Amino acid sequence: MSSSGLVQIDGLSPIKKEDRKTSKVMLLFPPEWVPTAPYLALPSLTAVLREAGHTVVQRDINIEMYDHFFTMEFLIWVKARLGMQLKPLQDKEKAGTLTDRETDQKAVIEQAYAVDVFDLAERAEDAKLVVRGERFYEAETLELALNTFREAMQYISAAYYPASLVFYPMESNLGYRPGVSKEVFACLDDEQVNVYRDICNQLVLPSVSKEKPDVVGISIGTQMQLLAGMTFCKMIKETFPHIKVVVGGNVITRLQEELPHHERFFTDVFDAAILYEGEHALLWYIEALNGQRALESVPNLMYRHADGVKQSKEVYTEKTAALPLPDFDGLPLDHYFVPERIIPYLATRGCYWGRCTFCDHGQGYFDQYRGMTAQHVIEQVTALRDKYQCKHFLFSDESYPPALFKKVSQLLVEQNTGIKWTTLIRFEETLQDQAVWDLAAKAGCCTLYYGMESANERVLNLMDKHAKKSVIQNNLHQASKAGIWNHVMAFYGFPGETKDEALETRQFVIDNQPVIHSVELFYFVAYRHTPMVRNPEKFGITIHKQEEYDLPLDYYYTLNEPSTLSCLDAMQMCEEFYKNDFQPWAVRVNSREHVFLYISKFGTNKLPQIYAKQQVAVGAAEGVSGLVTWPVSQSEGEDGMSRVTSHDVG
């Protein structure tokens, strides 16, 4: 039993095949997420539901949205929306009643309205052909295509003023804070800024009307997806009140303490929420709706009852080796913004290290780390390769265990699987043999993403990472020598870190730049479910909870010992790094998956063509305008739990 009073169970008895009642289920994945590969949540849920005999329609609205945005049809529609907004503003200007905000809005709309929309649309549609075809591998052409996407997003933003819709995804801003419930509810009905209302009207509601599902499930993995996901829920529930709407995903699990205090979510937005892992919980919820189980017996479930919002006291943990192969059938695998299919795959759940004091990834799982055997991994990857004619894989594990890393590499080579792959990994003493890295590269490992966090060993020990600086350096040099692309993540401002210790991290990155092919430097964030926030006095911090932030995923904090680096200091140092030091790492391509494919194509981690031209030395560069910095670290669980953080991999 956990401290919250929840009890883990082994599961419910399956319904006999001859007694099953089947339903039609529509599963939706909302914006914003990267448009380069499917997200694993829907295929994992789909596989279990289809195995039980249910009909499943799965829709990746994220990629459908971007595909829709960059069309002649939608951009002309935006032009008409701009014109409808401009006329009343011009009338108010003539009447002398224009407010300052409306003056700014009018200027933005007039600038956008002057754009040649036919030219923009033609370039945007060609840009999609670039990212999906052989021209993708011409770095300058790809850069132009990505800049066209950014230009189109700026044009679209003008019609939703003052919203900022951007490409790279996951950085848009509607002006509402997802951590404040009253702003979330206000955003859902805001037809001016909430672009997802139009996406729902144009892409989602027609599909729901056509398919006529009994249940709609929406996976909300990141805080960035919260507004879009909740918008879809509310509009579906309003338009089709007879359809049951259920939500799940990592963010829903993290908000499980707050949701019961906002019954409006369960009356106006959705009918039920699934916490933790969702495959069998969703199946059993559907069976309960069909009268084959008692609703209160379904684990991992939160739902509205006559007495208020109720949560099951039982939690079901999936048996990873017993789950069916993820089912991607029905997803638009050739519509992602890449020239080769990329499939995500997960061999483990949870983190084998699981000790980092700043990390809250474990909140998405009720149980400890679980994994499959290396042979099972190879069998499933091979099956996915053959079924979907795909040779590129994202191993989306929290942090790939060293023993599995070695064994999987060995089996991939022995069985001549012929795939290319990338994953997240820890710096480990057990990985200091050059032969390990050479074997991984021979097995198709192209890029690796490391949570270094700091290059100072005292700070690493405070974090409970216990990595040695010499090991970090050896791993980087050996992986680079093998031809693997190294992406390093670090952050400033861990409580107790001094400025000199933070500068040590900066200097380490600069000194090792030849073997660090890309870098991501952030500042410490006090995520609410971390060991640090649960025991702030132990780490010398004071947590400040703000009443209006009633859906918090992180907290503002101050240091009890002012001689160490403050949050504001860390933010400033981070800004200075990107202004003064980052240019040698500035790449012209858009995402990790794009770099992954470049290395797969050219067979080397030496890719000068994807970097911006360096005009000054390291440590003295000006900021690089218009170039892409790396997004925050991304991994996802097979249960559909997204891990989007600023700085960690175990």
mmCIF file of N, CA and C in Angstrom, residues 175-266:
data_model
loop_
_atom_site.group_PDB
_atom_site.id
_atom_site.type_symbol
_atom_site.label_atom_id
_atom_site.label_comp_id
_atom_site.label_asym_id
_atom_site.label_seq_id
_atom_site.Cartn_x
_atom_site.Cartn_y
_atom_site.Cartn_z
ATOM 1 N N GLY A 175 -1.531 32.425 -24.183
ATOM 2 C CA GLY A 175 -1.732 33.508 -23.229
ATOM 3 C C GLY A 175 -2.459 33.080 -21.968
ATOM 4 N N TYR A 176 -2.814 31.800 -21.887
ATOM 5 C CA TYR A 176 -3.451 31.251 -20.690
ATOM 6 C C TYR A 176 -2.482 30.310 -19.994
ATOM 7 N N ARG A 177 -2.485 30.329 -18.659
ATOM 8 C CA ARG A 177 -1.576 29.477 -17.903
ATOM 9 C C ARG A 177 -2.254 28.146 -17.586
ATOM 10 N N PRO A 178 -1.677 27.030 -18.066
ATOM 11 C CA PRO A 178 -2.306 25.724 -17.829
ATOM 12 C C PRO A 178 -2.272 25.285 -16.373
ATOM 13 N N GLY A 179 -1.507 25.988 -15.531
ATOM 14 C CA GLY A 179 -1.470 25.657 -14.111
ATOM 15 C C GLY A 179 -2.534 26.360 -13.286
ATOM 16 N N VAL A 180 -3.361 27.182 -13.942
ATOM 17 C CA VAL A 180 -4.405 27.946 -13.247
ATOM 18 C C VAL A 180 -5.756 27.513 -13.805
ATOM 19 N N SER A 181 -6.572 26.852 -12.980
ATOM 20 C CA SER A 181 -7.811 26.242 -13.487
ATOM 21 C C SER A 181 -8.765 27.260 -14.107
ATOM 22 N N LYS A 182 -8.888 28.437 -13.491
ATOM 23 C CA LYS A 182 -9.842 29.410 -14.035
ATOM 24 C C LYS A 182 -9.406 29.875 -15.419
ATOM 25 N N GLU A 183 -8.096 29.910 -15.677
ATOM 26 C CA GLU A 183 -7.608 30.281 -17.001
ATOM 27 C C GLU A 183 -7.804 29.138 -17.990
ATOM 28 N N VAL A 184 -7.646 27.910 -17.519
ATOM 29 C CA VAL A 184 -7.897 26.758 -18.390
ATOM 30 C C VAL A 184 -9.343 26.773 -18.869
ATOM 31 N N PHE A 185 -10.284 26.930 -17.928
ATOM 32 C CA PHE A 185 -11.702 26.942 -18.300
ATOM 33 C C PHE A 185 -12.023 28.125 -19.222
ATOM 34 N N ALA A 186 -11.400 29.284 -18.965
ATOM 35 C CA ALA A 186 -11.639 30.449 -19.819
ATOM 36 C C ALA A 186 -11.118 30.195 -21.233
ATOM 37 N N CYS A 187 -9.966 29.557 -21.324
ATOM 38 C CA CYS A 187 -9.360 29.298 -22.633
ATOM 39 C C CYS A 187 -10.232 28.382 -23.486
ATOM 40 N N LEU A 188 -10.870 27.408 -22.863
ATOM 41 C CA LEU A 188 -11.636 26.425 -23.618
ATOM 42 C C LEU A 188 -12.731 27.066 -24.458
ATOM 43 N N ASP A 189 -13.262 28.200 -24.008
ATOM 44 C CA ASP A 189 -14.354 28.862 -24.721
ATOM 45 C C ASP A 189 -13.920 30.112 -25.478
ATOM 46 N N ASP A 190 -12.623 30.400 -25.489
ATOM 47 C CA ASP A 190 -12.120 31.621 -26.110
ATOM 48 C C ASP A 190 -11.935 31.414 -27.611
ATOM 49 N N GLU A 191 -12.858 31.931 -28.386
ATOM 50 C CA GLU A 191 -12.807 31.734 -29.830
ATOM 51 C C GLU A 191 -11.784 32.638 -30.515
ATOM 52 N N GLN A 192 -11.263 33.631 -29.798
ATOM 53 C CA GLN A 192 -10.268 34.510 -30.393
ATOM 54 C C GLN A 192 -8.885 33.859 -30.420
ATOM 55 N N VAL A 193 -8.414 33.349 -29.279
ATOM 56 C CA VAL A 193 -7.034 32.851 -29.226
ATOM 57 C C VAL A 193 -6.929 31.342 -29.324
ATOM 58 N N ASN A 194 -7.989 30.629 -28.980
ATOM 59 C CA ASN A 194 -7.875 29.178 -28.905
ATOM 60 C C ASN A 194 -8.003 28.545 -30.289
ATOM 61 N N VAL A 195 -6.872 28.412 -30.959
ATOM 62 C CA VAL A 195 -6.832 27.836 -32.302
ATOM 63 C C VAL A 195 -7.345 26.405 -32.301
ATOM 64 N N TYR A 196 -7.244 25.716 -31.147
ATOM 65 C CA TYR A 196 -7.651 24.318 -31.095
ATOM 66 C C TYR A 196 -9.169 24.155 -31.227
ATOM 67 N N ARG A 197 -9.924 25.214 -30.981
ATOM 68 C CA ARG A 197 -11.365 25.154 -31.225
ATOM 69 C C ARG A 197 -11.627 24.989 -32.729
ATOM 70 N N ASP A 198 -10.892 25.741 -33.537
ATOM 71 C CA ASP A 198 -11.068 25.609 -34.982
ATOM 72 C C ASP A 198 -10.550 24.267 -35.481
ATOM 73 N N ILE A 199 -9.449 23.792 -34.896
ATOM 74 C CA ILE A 199 -8.929 22.475 -35.277
ATOM 75 C C ILE A 199 -9.955 21.399 -34.929
ATOM 76 N N CYS A 200 -10.600 21.554 -33.795
ATOM 77 C CA CYS A 200 -11.622 20.590 -33.395
ATOM 78 C C CYS A 200 -12.798 20.634 -34.374
ATOM 79 N N ASN A 201 -13.237 21.838 -34.728
ATOM 80 C CA ASN A 201 -14.359 21.970 -35.666
ATOM 81 C C ASN A 201 -14.023 21.426 -37.054
ATOM 82 N N GLN A 202 -12.773 21.599 -37.460
ATOM 83 C CA GLN A 202 -12.403 21.237 -38.821
ATOM 84 C C GLN A 202 -11.917 19.794 -38.955
ATOM 85 N N LEU A 203 -11.284 19.255 -37.921
ATOM 86 C CA LEU A 203 -10.684 17.925 -38.028
ATOM 87 C C LEU A 203 -11.315 16.873 -37.120
ATOM 88 N N VAL A 204 -11.723 17.278 -35.915
ATOM 89 C CA VAL A 204 -12.139 16.286 -34.920
ATOM 90 C C VAL A 204 -13.633 15.988 -34.986
ATOM 91 N N LEU A 205 -14.467 17.017 -34.857
ATOM 92 C CA LEU A 205 -15.912 16.792 -34.798
ATOM 93 C C LEU A 205 -16.463 16.095 -36.048
ATOM 94 N N PRO A 206 -16.001 16.442 -37.267
ATOM 95 C CA PRO A 206 -16.495 15.708 -38.438
ATOM 96 C C PRO A 206 -16.151 14.215 -38.382
ATOM 97 N N SER A 207 -14.970 13.911 -37.843
ATOM 98 C CA SER A 207 -14.570 12.508 -37.734
ATOM 99 C C SER A 207 -15.408 11.769 -36.701
ATOM 100 N N VAL A 208 -15.675 12.423 -35.566
ATOM 101 C CA VAL A 208 -16.521 11.807 -34.541
ATOM 102 C C VAL A 208 -17.920 11.567 -35.103
ATOM 103 N N SER A 209 -18.432 12.543 -35.844
ATOM 104 C CA SER A 209 -19.760 12.416 -36.446
ATOM 105 C C SER A 209 -19.811 11.252 -37.424
ATOM 106 N N LYS A 210 -18.756 11.085 -38.195
ATOM 107 C CA LYS A 210 -18.699 10.018 -39.188
ATOM 108 C C LYS A 210 -18.549 8.645 -38.542
ATOM 109 N N GLU A 211 -17.666 8.526 -37.567
ATOM 110 C CA GLU A 211 -17.343 7.222 -36.990
ATOM 111 C C GLU A 211 -18.359 6.760 -35.944
ATOM 112 N N LYS A 212 -19.012 7.716 -35.276
ATOM 113 C CA LYS A 212 -20.021 7.396 -34.254
ATOM 114 C C LYS A 212 -19.485 6.437 -33.185
ATOM 115 N N PRO A 213 -18.420 6.817 -32.492
ATOM 116 C CA PRO A 213 -17.880 5.945 -31.448
ATOM 117 C C PRO A 213 -18.747 5.954 -30.195
ATOM 118 N N ASP A 214 -18.627 4.897 -29.403
ATOM 119 C CA ASP A 214 -19.296 4.848 -28.103
ATOM 120 C C ASP A 214 -18.476 5.592 -27.052
ATOM 121 N N VAL A 215 -17.164 5.534 -27.233
ATOM 122 C CA VAL A 215 -16.237 6.141 -26.270
ATOM 123 C C VAL A 215 -15.162 6.883 -27.042
ATOM 124 N N VAL A 216 -14.779 8.067 -26.563
ATOM 125 C CA VAL A 216 -13.627 8.793 -27.096
ATOM 126 C C VAL A 216 -12.596 8.905 -25.973
ATOM 127 N N GLY A 217 -11.380 8.451 -26.253
ATOM 128 C CA GLY A 217 -10.284 8.563 -25.297
ATOM 129 C C GLY A 217 -9.243 9.541 -25.799
ATOM 130 N N ILE A 218 -8.798 10.448 -24.927
ATOM 131 C CA ILE A 218 -7.816 11.467 -25.318
ATOM 132 C C ILE A 218 -6.615 11.374 -24.394
ATOM 133 N N SER A 219 -5.435 11.183 -24.973
ATOM 134 C CA SER A 219 -4.199 11.039 -24.205
ATOM 135 C C SER A 219 -3.507 12.388 -24.090
ATOM 136 N N ILE A 220 -3.357 12.868 -22.863
ATOM 137 C CA ILE A 220 -2.728 14.170 -22.606
ATOM 138 C C ILE A 220 -1.414 13.909 -21.872
ATOM 139 N N GLY A 221 -0.342 13.875 -22.627
ATOM 140 C CA GLY A 221 0.938 13.494 -22.049
ATOM 141 C C GLY A 221 1.750 14.643 -21.505
ATOM 142 N N THR A 222 1.565 15.853 -22.043
ATOM 143 C CA THR A 222 2.382 16.985 -21.636
ATOM 144 C C THR A 222 1.489 18.151 -21.219
ATOM 145 N N GLN A 223 2.044 19.049 -20.436
ATOM 146 C CA GLN A 223 1.285 20.226 -20.031
ATOM 147 C C GLN A 223 0.925 21.074 -21.244
ATOM 148 N N MET A 224 1.777 21.045 -22.268
ATOM 149 C CA MET A 224 1.503 21.800 -23.492
ATOM 150 C C MET A 224 0.257 21.278 -24.194
ATOM 151 N N GLN A 225 -0.052 20.002 -24.015
ATOM 152 C CA GLN A 225 -1.226 19.394 -24.656
ATOM 153 C C GLN A 225 -2.504 19.608 -23.856
ATOM 154 N N LEU A 226 -2.381 20.132 -22.642
ATOM 155 C CA LEU A 226 -3.544 20.210 -21.757
ATOM 156 C C LEU A 226 -4.661 21.057 -22.359
ATOM 157 N N LEU A 227 -4.332 22.240 -22.881
ATOM 158 C CA LEU A 227 -5.371 23.130 -23.404
ATOM 159 C C LEU A 227 -6.028 22.546 -24.650
ATOM 160 N N ALA A 228 -5.214 21.977 -25.549
ATOM 161 C CA ALA A 228 -5.789 21.366 -26.752
ATOM 162 C C ALA A 228 -6.637 20.160 -26.384
ATOM 163 N N GLY A 229 -6.107 19.304 -25.516
ATOM 164 C CA GLY A 229 -6.828 18.095 -25.134
ATOM 165 C C GLY A 229 -8.139 18.401 -24.444
ATOM 166 N N MET A 230 -8.126 19.350 -23.521
ATOM 167 C CA MET A 230 -9.349 19.718 -22.810
ATOM 168 C C MET A 230 -10.350 20.409 -23.742
ATOM 169 N N THR A 231 -9.835 21.180 -24.694
ATOM 170 C CA THR A 231 -10.722 21.809 -25.691
ATOM 171 C C THR A 231 -11.466 20.747 -26.482
ATOM 172 N N PHE A 232 -10.733 19.741 -26.951
ATOM 173 C CA PHE A 232 -11.374 18.656 -27.703
ATOM 174 C C PHE A 232 -12.420 17.954 -26.847
ATOM 175 N N CYS A 233 -12.059 17.646 -25.596
ATOM 176 C CA CYS A 233 -12.986 16.950 -24.691
ATOM 177 C C CYS A 233 -14.297 17.722 -24.563
ATOM 178 N N LYS A 234 -14.174 19.003 -24.237
ATOM 179 C CA LYS A 234 -15.366 19.812 -23.963
ATOM 180 C C LYS A 234 -16.250 19.937 -25.199
ATOM 181 N N MET A 235 -15.633 20.145 -26.353
ATOM 182 C CA MET A 235 -16.423 20.328 -27.572
ATOM 183 C C MET A 235 -17.082 19.022 -28.010
ATOM 184 N N ILE A 236 -16.406 17.915 -27.829
ATOM 185 C CA ILE A 236 -17.009 16.617 -28.155
ATOM 186 C C ILE A 236 -18.181 16.340 -27.217
ATOM 187 N N LYS A 237 -17.964 16.613 -25.939
ATOM 188 C CA LYS A 237 -19.012 16.357 -24.943
ATOM 189 C C LYS A 237 -20.241 17.246 -25.191
ATOM 190 N N GLU A 238 -20.013 18.490 -25.598
ATOM 191 C CA GLU A 238 -21.129 19.393 -25.893
ATOM 192 C C GLU A 238 -21.893 18.971 -27.147
ATOM 193 N N THR A 239 -21.160 18.523 -28.157
ATOM 194 C CA THR A 239 -21.777 18.198 -29.450
ATOM 195 C C THR A 239 -22.405 16.803 -29.448
ATOM 196 N N PHE A 240 -21.761 15.879 -28.738
ATOM 197 C CA PHE A 240 -22.234 14.493 -28.702
ATOM 198 C C PHE A 240 -22.372 14.046 -27.245
ATOM 199 N N PRO A 241 -23.379 14.544 -26.535
ATOM 200 C CA PRO A 241 -23.492 14.269 -25.095
ATOM 201 C C PRO A 241 -23.657 12.790 -24.745
ATOM 202 N N HIS A 242 -24.060 11.965 -25.705
ATOM 203 C CA HIS A 242 -24.247 10.532 -25.433
ATOM 204 C C HIS A 242 -22.933 9.769 -25.461
ATOM 205 N N ILE A 243 -21.859 10.379 -26.005
ATOM 206 C CA ILE A 243 -20.565 9.712 -26.087
ATOM 207 C C ILE A 243 -19.807 9.914 -24.776
ATOM 208 N N LYS A 244 -19.221 8.841 -24.255
ATOM 209 C CA LYS A 244 -18.396 8.939 -23.058
ATOM 210 C C LYS A 244 -17.007 9.428 -23.446
ATOM 211 N N VAL A 245 -16.534 10.442 -22.747
ATOM 212 C CA VAL A 245 -15.210 11.014 -23.011
ATOM 213 C C VAL A 245 -14.317 10.724 -21.816
ATOM 214 N N VAL A 246 -13.182 10.081 -22.069
ATOM 215 C CA VAL A 246 -12.261 9.716 -20.998
ATOM 216 C C VAL A 246 -10.868 10.244 -21.345
ATOM 217 N N VAL A 247 -10.159 10.754 -20.343
ATOM 218 C CA VAL A 247 -8.805 11.281 -20.544
ATOM 219 C C VAL A 247 -7.802 10.426 -19.791
ATOM 220 N N GLY A 248 -6.563 10.474 -20.232
ATOM 221 C CA GLY A 248 -5.479 9.785 -19.557
ATOM 222 C C GLY A 248 -4.167 10.419 -19.944
ATOM 223 N N GLY A 249 -3.079 9.841 -19.480
ATOM 224 C CA GLY A 249 -1.765 10.384 -19.791
ATOM 225 C C GLY A 249 -1.069 10.913 -18.560
ATOM 226 N N ASN A 250 0.207 11.203 -18.725
ATOM 227 C CA ASN A 250 1.064 11.553 -17.604
ATOM 228 C C ASN A 250 0.605 12.781 -16.839
ATOM 229 N N VAL A 251 0.163 13.813 -17.553
ATOM 230 C CA VAL A 251 -0.255 15.044 -16.879
ATOM 231 C C VAL A 251 -1.497 14.794 -16.030
ATOM 232 N N ILE A 252 -2.413 13.970 -16.508
ATOM 233 C CA ILE A 252 -3.612 13.650 -15.743
ATOM 234 C C ILE A 252 -3.226 12.926 -14.451
ATOM 235 N N THR A 253 -2.282 11.998 -14.549
ATOM 236 C CA THR A 253 -1.815 11.296 -13.349
ATOM 237 C C THR A 253 -1.193 12.265 -12.352
ATOM 238 N N ARG A 254 -0.414 13.205 -12.852
ATOM 239 C CA ARG A 254 0.266 14.147 -11.954
ATOM 240 C C ARG A 254 -0.705 15.116 -11.280
ATOM 241 N N LEU A 255 -1.877 15.277 -11.871
ATOM 242 C CA LEU A 255 -2.863 16.201 -11.305
ATOM 243 C C LEU A 255 -3.959 15.471 -10.525
ATOM 244 N N GLN A 256 -3.736 14.213 -10.181
ATOM 245 C CA GLN A 256 -4.790 13.421 -9.558
ATOM 246 C C GLN A 256 -5.231 13.975 -8.205
ATOM 247 N N GLU A 257 -4.376 14.683 -7.491
ATOM 248 C CA GLU A 257 -4.778 15.255 -6.195
ATOM 249 C C GLU A 257 -5.668 16.485 -6.395
ATOM 250 N N GLU A 258 -5.477 17.189 -7.490
ATOM 251 C CA GLU A 258 -6.213 18.426 -7.716
ATOM 252 C C GLU A 258 -7.554 18.224 -8.424
ATOM 253 N N LEU A 259 -7.608 17.265 -9.351
ATOM 254 C CA LEU A 259 -8.807 17.113 -10.176
ATOM 255 C C LEU A 259 -10.095 16.937 -9.370
ATOM 256 N N PRO A 260 -10.102 16.161 -8.278
ATOM 257 C CA PRO A 260 -11.358 16.013 -7.523
ATOM 258 C C PRO A 260 -11.890 17.318 -6.938
ATOM 259 N N HIS A 261 -11.007 18.325 -6.793
ATOM 260 C CA HIS A 261 -11.440 19.618 -6.255
ATOM 261 C C HIS A 261 -12.049 20.511 -7.343
ATOM 262 N N HIS A 262 -12.035 20.034 -8.570
ATOM 263 C CA HIS A 262 -12.587 20.794 -9.690
ATOM 264 C C HIS A 262 -13.604 19.906 -10.399
ATOM 265 N N GLU A 263 -14.746 19.729 -9.767
ATOM 266 C CA GLU A 263 -15.767 18.830 -10.304
ATOM 267 C C GLU A 263 -16.231 19.271 -11.688
ATOM 268 N N ARG A 264 -16.022 20.539 -11.998
ATOM 269 C CA ARG A 264 -16.427 21.053 -13.306
ATOM 270 C C ARG A 264 -15.754 20.295 -14.451
ATOM 271 N N PHE A 265 -14.536 19.801 -14.220
ATOM 272 C CA PHE A 265 -13.891 18.990 -15.253
ATOM 273 C C PHE A 265 -14.750 17.772 -15.588
ATOM 274 N N PHE A 266 -15.335 17.162 -14.544
ATOM 275 C CA PHE A 266 -16.086 15.919 -14.728
ATOM 276 C C PHE A 266 -17.528 16.160 -15.174
#
